[in-house]
Tab-separated table of C-alpha atoms and ligand atoms in Angstrom:
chain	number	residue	atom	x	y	z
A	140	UNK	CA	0.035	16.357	-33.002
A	141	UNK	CA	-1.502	18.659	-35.487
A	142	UNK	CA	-3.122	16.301	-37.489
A	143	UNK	CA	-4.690	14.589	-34.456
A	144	UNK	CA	-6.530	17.709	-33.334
A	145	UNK	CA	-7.737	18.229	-36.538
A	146	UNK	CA	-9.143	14.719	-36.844
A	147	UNK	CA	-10.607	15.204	-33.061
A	148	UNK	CA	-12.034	18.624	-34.302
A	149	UNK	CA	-13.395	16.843	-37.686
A	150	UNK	CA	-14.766	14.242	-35.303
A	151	UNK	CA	-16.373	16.246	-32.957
A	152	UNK	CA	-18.301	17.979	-35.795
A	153	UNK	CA	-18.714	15.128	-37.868
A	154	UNK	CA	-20.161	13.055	-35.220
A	155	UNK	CA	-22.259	15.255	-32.887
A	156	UNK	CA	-24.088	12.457	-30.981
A	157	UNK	CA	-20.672	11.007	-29.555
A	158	UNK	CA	-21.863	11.339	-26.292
A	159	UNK	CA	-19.803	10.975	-23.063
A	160	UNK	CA	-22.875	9.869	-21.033
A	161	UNK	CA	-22.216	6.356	-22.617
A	162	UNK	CA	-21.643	3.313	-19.830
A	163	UNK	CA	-18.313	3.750	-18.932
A	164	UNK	CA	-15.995	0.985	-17.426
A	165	UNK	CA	-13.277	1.591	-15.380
A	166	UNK	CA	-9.950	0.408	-17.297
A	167	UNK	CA	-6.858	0.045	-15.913
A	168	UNK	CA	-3.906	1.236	-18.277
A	169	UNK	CA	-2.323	-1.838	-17.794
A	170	UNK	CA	-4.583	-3.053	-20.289
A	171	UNK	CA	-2.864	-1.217	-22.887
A	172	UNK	CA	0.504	-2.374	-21.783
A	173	UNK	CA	2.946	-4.368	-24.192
A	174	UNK	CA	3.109	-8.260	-22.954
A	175	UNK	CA	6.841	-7.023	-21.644
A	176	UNK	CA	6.118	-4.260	-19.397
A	177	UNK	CA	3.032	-6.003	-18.240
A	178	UNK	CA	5.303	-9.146	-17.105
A	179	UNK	CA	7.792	-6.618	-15.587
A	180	UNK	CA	4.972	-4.760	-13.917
A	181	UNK	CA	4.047	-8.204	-12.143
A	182	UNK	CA	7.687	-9.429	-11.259
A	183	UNK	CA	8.570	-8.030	-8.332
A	184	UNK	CA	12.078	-8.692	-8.704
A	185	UNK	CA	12.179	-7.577	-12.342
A	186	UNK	CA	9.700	-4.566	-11.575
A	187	UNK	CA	12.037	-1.222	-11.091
A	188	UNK	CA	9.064	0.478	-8.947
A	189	UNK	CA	10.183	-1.374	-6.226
A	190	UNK	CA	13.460	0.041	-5.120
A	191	UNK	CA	11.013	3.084	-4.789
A	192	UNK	CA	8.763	1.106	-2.179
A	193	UNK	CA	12.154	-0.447	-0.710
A	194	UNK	CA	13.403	3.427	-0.093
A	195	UNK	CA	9.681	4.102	1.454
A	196	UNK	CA	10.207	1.260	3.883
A	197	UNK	CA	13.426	2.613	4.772
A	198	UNK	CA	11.926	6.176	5.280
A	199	UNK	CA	9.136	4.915	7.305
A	200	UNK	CA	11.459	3.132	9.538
A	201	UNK	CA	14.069	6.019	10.073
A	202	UNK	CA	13.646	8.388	12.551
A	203	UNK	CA	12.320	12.083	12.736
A	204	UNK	CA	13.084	15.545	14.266
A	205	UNK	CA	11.335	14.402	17.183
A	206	UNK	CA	13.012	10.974	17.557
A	207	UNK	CA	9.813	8.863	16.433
A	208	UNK	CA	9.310	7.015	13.074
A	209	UNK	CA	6.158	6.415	11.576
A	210	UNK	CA	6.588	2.861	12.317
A	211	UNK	CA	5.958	3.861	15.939
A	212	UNK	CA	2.673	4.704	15.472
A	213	UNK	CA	2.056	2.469	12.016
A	214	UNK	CA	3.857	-0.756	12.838
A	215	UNK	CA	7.226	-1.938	11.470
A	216	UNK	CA	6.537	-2.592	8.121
A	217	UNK	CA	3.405	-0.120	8.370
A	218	UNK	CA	1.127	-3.576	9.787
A	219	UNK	CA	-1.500	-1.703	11.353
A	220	UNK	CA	-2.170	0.685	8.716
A	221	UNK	CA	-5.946	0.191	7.820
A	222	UNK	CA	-5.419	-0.869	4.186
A	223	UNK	CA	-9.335	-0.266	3.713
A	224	UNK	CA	-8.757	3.301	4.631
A	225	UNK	CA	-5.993	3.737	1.796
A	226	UNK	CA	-8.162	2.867	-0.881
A	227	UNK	CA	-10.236	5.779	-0.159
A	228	UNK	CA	-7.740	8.544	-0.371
A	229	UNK	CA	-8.490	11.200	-1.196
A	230	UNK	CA	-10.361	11.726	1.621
A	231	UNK	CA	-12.511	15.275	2.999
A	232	UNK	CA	-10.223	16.655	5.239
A	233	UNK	CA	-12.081	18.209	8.228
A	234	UNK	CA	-9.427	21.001	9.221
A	235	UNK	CA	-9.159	22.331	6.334
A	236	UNK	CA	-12.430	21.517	4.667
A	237	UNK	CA	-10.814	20.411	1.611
A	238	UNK	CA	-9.601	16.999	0.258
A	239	UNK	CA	-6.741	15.380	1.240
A	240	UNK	CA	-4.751	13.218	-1.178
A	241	UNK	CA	-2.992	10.487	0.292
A	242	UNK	CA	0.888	11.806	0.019
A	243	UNK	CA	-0.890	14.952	2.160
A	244	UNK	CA	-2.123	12.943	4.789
A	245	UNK	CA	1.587	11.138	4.939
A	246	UNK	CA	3.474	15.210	4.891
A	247	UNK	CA	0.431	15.790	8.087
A	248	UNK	CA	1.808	12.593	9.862
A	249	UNK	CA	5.342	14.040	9.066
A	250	UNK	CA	5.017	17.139	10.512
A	251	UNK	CA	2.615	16.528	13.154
A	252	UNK	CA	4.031	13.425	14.741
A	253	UNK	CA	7.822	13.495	13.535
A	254	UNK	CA	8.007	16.938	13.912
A	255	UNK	CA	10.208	17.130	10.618
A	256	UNK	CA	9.986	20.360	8.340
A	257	UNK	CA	7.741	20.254	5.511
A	258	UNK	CA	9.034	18.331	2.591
A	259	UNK	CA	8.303	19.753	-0.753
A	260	UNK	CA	5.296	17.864	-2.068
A	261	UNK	CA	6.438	15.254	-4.636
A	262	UNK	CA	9.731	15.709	-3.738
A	263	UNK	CA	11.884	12.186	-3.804
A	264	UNK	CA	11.419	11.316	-0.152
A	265	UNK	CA	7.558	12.135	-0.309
A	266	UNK	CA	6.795	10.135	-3.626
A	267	UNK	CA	9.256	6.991	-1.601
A	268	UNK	CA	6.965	7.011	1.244
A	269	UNK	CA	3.823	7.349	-0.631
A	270	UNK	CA	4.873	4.420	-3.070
A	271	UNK	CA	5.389	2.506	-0.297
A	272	UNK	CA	2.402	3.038	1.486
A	273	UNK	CA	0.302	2.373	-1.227
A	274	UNK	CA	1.971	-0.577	-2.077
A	275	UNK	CA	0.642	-1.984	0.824
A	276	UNK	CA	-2.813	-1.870	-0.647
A	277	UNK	CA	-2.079	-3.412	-3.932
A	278	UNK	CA	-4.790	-5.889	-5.066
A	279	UNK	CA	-7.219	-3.766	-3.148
A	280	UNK	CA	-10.150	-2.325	-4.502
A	281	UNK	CA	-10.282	1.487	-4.915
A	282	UNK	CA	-13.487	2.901	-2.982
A	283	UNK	CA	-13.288	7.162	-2.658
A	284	UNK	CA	-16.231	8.660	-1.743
A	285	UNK	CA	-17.928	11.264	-4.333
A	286	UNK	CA	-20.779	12.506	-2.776
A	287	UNK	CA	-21.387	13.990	0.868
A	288	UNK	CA	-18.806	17.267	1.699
A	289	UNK	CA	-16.306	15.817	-1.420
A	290	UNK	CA	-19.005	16.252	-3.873
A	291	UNK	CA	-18.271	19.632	-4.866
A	292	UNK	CA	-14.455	19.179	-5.429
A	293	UNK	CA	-15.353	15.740	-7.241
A	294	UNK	CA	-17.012	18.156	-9.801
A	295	UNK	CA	-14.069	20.983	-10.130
A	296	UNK	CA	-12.002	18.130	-10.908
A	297	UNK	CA	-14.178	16.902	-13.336
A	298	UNK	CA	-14.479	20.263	-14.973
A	299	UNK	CA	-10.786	20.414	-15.265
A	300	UNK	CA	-10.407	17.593	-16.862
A	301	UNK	CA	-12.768	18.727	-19.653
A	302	UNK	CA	-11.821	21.761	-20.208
A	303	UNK	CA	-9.502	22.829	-22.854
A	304	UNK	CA	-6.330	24.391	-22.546
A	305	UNK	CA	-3.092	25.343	-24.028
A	306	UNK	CA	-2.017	26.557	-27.554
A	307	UNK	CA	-3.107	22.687	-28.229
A	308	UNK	CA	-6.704	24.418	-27.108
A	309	UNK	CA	-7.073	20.433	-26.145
A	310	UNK	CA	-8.953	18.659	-23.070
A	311	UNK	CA	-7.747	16.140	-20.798
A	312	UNK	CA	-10.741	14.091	-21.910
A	313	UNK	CA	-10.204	14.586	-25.476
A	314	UNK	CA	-7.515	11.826	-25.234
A	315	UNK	CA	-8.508	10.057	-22.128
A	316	UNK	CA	-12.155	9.595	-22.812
A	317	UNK	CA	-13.114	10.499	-26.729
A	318	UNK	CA	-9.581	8.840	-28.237
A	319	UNK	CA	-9.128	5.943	-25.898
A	320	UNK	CA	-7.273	2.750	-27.666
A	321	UNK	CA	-6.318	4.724	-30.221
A	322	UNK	CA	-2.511	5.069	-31.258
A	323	UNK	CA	-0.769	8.118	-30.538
A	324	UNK	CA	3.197	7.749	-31.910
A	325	UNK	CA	4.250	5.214	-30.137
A	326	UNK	CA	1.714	5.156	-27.102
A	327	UNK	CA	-2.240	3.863	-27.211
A	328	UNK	CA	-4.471	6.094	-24.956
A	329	UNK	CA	-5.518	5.099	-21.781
A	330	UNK	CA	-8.858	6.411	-19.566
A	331	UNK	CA	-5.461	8.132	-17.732
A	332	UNK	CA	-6.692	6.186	-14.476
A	333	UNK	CA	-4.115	6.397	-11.228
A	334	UNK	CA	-4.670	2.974	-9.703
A	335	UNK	CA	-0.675	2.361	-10.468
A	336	UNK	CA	0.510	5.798	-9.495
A	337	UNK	CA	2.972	6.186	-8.467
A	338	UNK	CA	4.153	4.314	-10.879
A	339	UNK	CA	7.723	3.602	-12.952
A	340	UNK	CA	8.134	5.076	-16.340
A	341	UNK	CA	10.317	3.526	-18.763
A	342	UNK	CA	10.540	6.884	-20.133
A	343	UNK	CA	12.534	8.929	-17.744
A	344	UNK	CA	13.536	5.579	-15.783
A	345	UNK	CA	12.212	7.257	-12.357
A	346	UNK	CA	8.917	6.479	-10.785
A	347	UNK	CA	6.451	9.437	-11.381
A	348	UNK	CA	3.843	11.019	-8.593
A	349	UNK	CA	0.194	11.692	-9.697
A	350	UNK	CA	0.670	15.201	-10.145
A	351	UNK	CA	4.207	14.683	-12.468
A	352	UNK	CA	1.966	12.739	-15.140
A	353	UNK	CA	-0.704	15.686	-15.092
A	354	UNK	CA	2.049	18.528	-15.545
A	355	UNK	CA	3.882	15.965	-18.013
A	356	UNK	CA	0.562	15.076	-20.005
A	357	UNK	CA	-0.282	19.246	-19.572
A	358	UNK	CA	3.207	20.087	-20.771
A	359	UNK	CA	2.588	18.469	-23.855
A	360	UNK	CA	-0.541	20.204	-24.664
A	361	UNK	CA	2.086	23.660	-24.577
A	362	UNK	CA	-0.380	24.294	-21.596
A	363	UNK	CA	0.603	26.531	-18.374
A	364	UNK	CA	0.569	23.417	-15.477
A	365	UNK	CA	0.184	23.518	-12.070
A	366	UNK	CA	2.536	23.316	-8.929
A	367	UNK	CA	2.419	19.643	-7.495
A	368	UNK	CA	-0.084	19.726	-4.624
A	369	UNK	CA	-2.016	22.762	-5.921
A	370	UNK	CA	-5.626	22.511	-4.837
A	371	UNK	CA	-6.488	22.313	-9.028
A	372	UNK	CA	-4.327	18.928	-9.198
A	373	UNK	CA	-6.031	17.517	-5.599
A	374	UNK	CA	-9.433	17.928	-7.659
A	375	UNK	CA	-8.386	16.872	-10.489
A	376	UNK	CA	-6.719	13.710	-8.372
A	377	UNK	CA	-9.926	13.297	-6.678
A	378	UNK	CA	-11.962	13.169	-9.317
A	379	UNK	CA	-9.615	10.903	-11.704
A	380	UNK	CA	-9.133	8.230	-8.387
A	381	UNK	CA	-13.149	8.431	-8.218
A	382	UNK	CA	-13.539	7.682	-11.555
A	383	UNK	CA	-11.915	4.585	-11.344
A	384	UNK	CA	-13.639	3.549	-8.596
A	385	UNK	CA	-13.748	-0.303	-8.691
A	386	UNK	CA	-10.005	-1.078	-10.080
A	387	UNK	CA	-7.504	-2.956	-8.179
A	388	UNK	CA	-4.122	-0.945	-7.223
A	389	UNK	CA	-1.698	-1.679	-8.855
A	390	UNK	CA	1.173	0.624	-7.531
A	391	UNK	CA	4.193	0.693	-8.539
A	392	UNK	CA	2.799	0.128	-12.412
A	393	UNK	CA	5.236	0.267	-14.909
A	394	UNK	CA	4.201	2.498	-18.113
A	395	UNK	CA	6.378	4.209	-20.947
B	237	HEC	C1	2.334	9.785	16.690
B	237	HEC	C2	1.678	8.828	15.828
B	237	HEC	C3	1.881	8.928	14.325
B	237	HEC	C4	3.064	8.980	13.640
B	237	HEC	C5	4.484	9.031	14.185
B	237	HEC	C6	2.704	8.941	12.237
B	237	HEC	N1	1.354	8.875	12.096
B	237	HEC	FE1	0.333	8.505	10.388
B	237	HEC	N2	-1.427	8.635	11.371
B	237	HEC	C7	-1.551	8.858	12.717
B	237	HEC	C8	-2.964	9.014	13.029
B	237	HEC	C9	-3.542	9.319	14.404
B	237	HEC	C10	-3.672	8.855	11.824
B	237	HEC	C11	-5.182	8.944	11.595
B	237	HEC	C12	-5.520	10.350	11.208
B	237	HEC	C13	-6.996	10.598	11.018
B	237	HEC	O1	-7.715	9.687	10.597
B	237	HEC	O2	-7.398	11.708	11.267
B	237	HEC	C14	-2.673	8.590	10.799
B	237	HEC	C15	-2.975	8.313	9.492
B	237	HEC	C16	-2.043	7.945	8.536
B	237	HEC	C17	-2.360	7.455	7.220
B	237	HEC	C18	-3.738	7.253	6.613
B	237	HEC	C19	-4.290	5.886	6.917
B	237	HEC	C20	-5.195	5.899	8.091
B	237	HEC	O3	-5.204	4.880	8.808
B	237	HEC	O4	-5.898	6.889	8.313
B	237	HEC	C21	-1.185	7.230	6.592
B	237	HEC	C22	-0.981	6.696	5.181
B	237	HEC	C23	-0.125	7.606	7.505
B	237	HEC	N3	-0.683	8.009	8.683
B	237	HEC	C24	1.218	7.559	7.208
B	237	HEC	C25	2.219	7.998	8.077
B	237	HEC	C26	3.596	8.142	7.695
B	237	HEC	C27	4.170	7.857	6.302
B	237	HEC	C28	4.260	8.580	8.798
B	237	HEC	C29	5.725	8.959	8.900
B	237	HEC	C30	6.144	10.066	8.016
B	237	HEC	C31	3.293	8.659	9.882
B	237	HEC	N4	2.064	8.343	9.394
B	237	HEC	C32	3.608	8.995	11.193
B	237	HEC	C33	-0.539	8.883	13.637
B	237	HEC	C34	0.811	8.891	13.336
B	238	HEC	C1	-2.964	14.749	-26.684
B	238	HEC	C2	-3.484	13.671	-25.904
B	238	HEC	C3	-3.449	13.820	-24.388
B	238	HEC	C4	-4.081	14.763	-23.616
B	238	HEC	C5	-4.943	15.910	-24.098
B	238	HEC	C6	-3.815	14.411	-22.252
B	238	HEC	N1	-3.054	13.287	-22.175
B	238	HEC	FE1	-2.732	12.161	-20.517
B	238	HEC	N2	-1.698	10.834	-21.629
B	238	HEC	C7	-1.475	10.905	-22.984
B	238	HEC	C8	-0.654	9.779	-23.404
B	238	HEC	C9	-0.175	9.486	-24.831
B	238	HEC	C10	-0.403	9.011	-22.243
B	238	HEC	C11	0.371	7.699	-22.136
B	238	HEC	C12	-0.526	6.576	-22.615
B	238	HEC	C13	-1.777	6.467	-21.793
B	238	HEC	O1	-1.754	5.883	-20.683
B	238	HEC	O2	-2.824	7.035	-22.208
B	238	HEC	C14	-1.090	9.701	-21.149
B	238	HEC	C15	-1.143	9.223	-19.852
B	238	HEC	C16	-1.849	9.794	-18.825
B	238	HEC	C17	-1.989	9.234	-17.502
B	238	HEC	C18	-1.354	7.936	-17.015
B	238	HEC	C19	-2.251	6.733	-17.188
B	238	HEC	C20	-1.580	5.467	-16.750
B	238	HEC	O3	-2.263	4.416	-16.667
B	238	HEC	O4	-0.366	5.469	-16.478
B	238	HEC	C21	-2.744	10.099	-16.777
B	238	HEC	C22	-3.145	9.953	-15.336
B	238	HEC	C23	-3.080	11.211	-17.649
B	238	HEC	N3	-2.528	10.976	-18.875
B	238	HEC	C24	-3.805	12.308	-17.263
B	238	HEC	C25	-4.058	13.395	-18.092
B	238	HEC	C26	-4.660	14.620	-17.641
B	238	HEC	C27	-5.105	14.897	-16.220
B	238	HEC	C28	-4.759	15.425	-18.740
B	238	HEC	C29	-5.247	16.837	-18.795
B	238	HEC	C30	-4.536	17.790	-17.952
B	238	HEC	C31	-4.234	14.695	-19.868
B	238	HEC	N4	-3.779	13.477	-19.432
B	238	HEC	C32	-4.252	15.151	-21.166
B	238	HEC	C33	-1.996	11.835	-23.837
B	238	HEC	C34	-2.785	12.909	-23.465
């Protein structure tokens, strides 16, 4: 770890007109995938993710405090959920005037219309449901809006993502933008794009929420990380979803 910051410090002096403001091209991290996980990423029988999206359906099906399911209002198997409007999440939410990701808008339903108490945000049940829902979408092209009443919080995230932290005194986009393809241990570096997410690690054999890779990938820069759902990690959601604007989803992915 060491030695890579000092090569991305020697690099960074060494090569002053690296510039970020180069073309850049979407990638999904599935292009960095062994041939393995990318054929167990495709099978869904051999892909783990999908007990995840079976325990969403269930979820979706069973009923709330108030004796309603969200397949009342949604459709059994969530049929009359406008697919179009899941590839835009996050999305400006007018109440509060902030963005909502797309596991907020399904703990809104859930309190709203099922009259449940609040579930813990990336706790098992939300992640299930989420998984599920965006499952639904897979193939489909990811379109969030940037500009208009998001365009501010499109920028915080983007200035989170570049800025350095921890005693690693490292930015997100030091790996995910500078370092990308190159090896690090046993893993290549990604753009860190969330058109998979959630998505199964191989790692910790669970399938991880959006906000569980940042504190994960944060964690290892001996940084302070957030609280899932905090309105740094919506930004920083929003921004990263934006910037890979034009990918398919792919959700559950399978990663290491
Ligand atoms: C009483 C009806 C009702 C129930 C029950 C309900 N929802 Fe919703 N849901 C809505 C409405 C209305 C919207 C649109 C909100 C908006 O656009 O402001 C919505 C929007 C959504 C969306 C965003 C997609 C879209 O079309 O805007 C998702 C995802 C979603 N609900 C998931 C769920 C889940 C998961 C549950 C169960 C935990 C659930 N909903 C329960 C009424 C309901
Ligand atoms: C020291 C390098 C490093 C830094 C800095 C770093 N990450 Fe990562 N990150 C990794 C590695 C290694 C992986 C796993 C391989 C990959 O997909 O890049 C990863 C994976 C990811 C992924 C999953 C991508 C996928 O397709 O599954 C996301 C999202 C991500 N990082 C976001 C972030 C964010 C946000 C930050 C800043 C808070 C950050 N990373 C900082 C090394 C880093």
């Amino acid at each position: 770890m060491k030695t890579l910051r000092a090569l991305l410090l020697f690099a960074m002096t060494a090569l002053p007109a690296l510039s970020l403001a180069q073309s850049f091209t979407p990638k999904s991290g599935t292009e960095w995938l062994s041939e393995e996980a990318r054929e167990m990423q495709d099978d869904e029988f051999a892909n783990p993710g999908y007990f995840t999206v079976d325990r969403g359906l269930e979820l979706f099906n069973a009923t709330g405090t108030n004796g309603k399911s969200c397949a009342n209002c949604h459709g059994a198997d969530g049929e009359t959920l406008d697919i179009a409007r899941l590839t835009r999440f996050p999305v400006f939410d007018p109440l509060t005037q902030k963005p909502m990701t797309l596991q907020g808008r399904i703990h809104a339903c859930s309190q709203q219309h099922l009259g449940n108490a609040p579930m813990k945000y990336d706790s098992k049940q939300a992640i299930a449901l989420e998984t599920f829902v965006r499952n639904l979408a897979r193939g489909e092209i990811i379109d969030v809006e940037t500009d208009g009443p998001l365009a501010p919080f499109v920028q915080k995230g983007k200035a989170y993502f570049e800025a350095r932290r921890g005693q690693m005194d490292m930015a997100c986009s030091d790996c995910h933008v500078n370092y990308v393809g190159s090896r690090l241990r046993a893993q290549v570096l990604s753009q860190g794009q969330l058109n998979g997410y959630p998505t199964y690690r191989l790692a910790n054999q669970r399938v991880n929420a959006i906000h569980q890779r940042f504190s994960q990938c944060e964690n290892r820069l001996r940084a302070t990380f957030q609280k899932a759902g905090a309105d740094d990690y919506v930004n920083l959601e929003l921004y990263l979803m934006s910037r890979g604007n034009g990918l398919p989803i792919e959700t559950p992915a399978v990663r290491f």
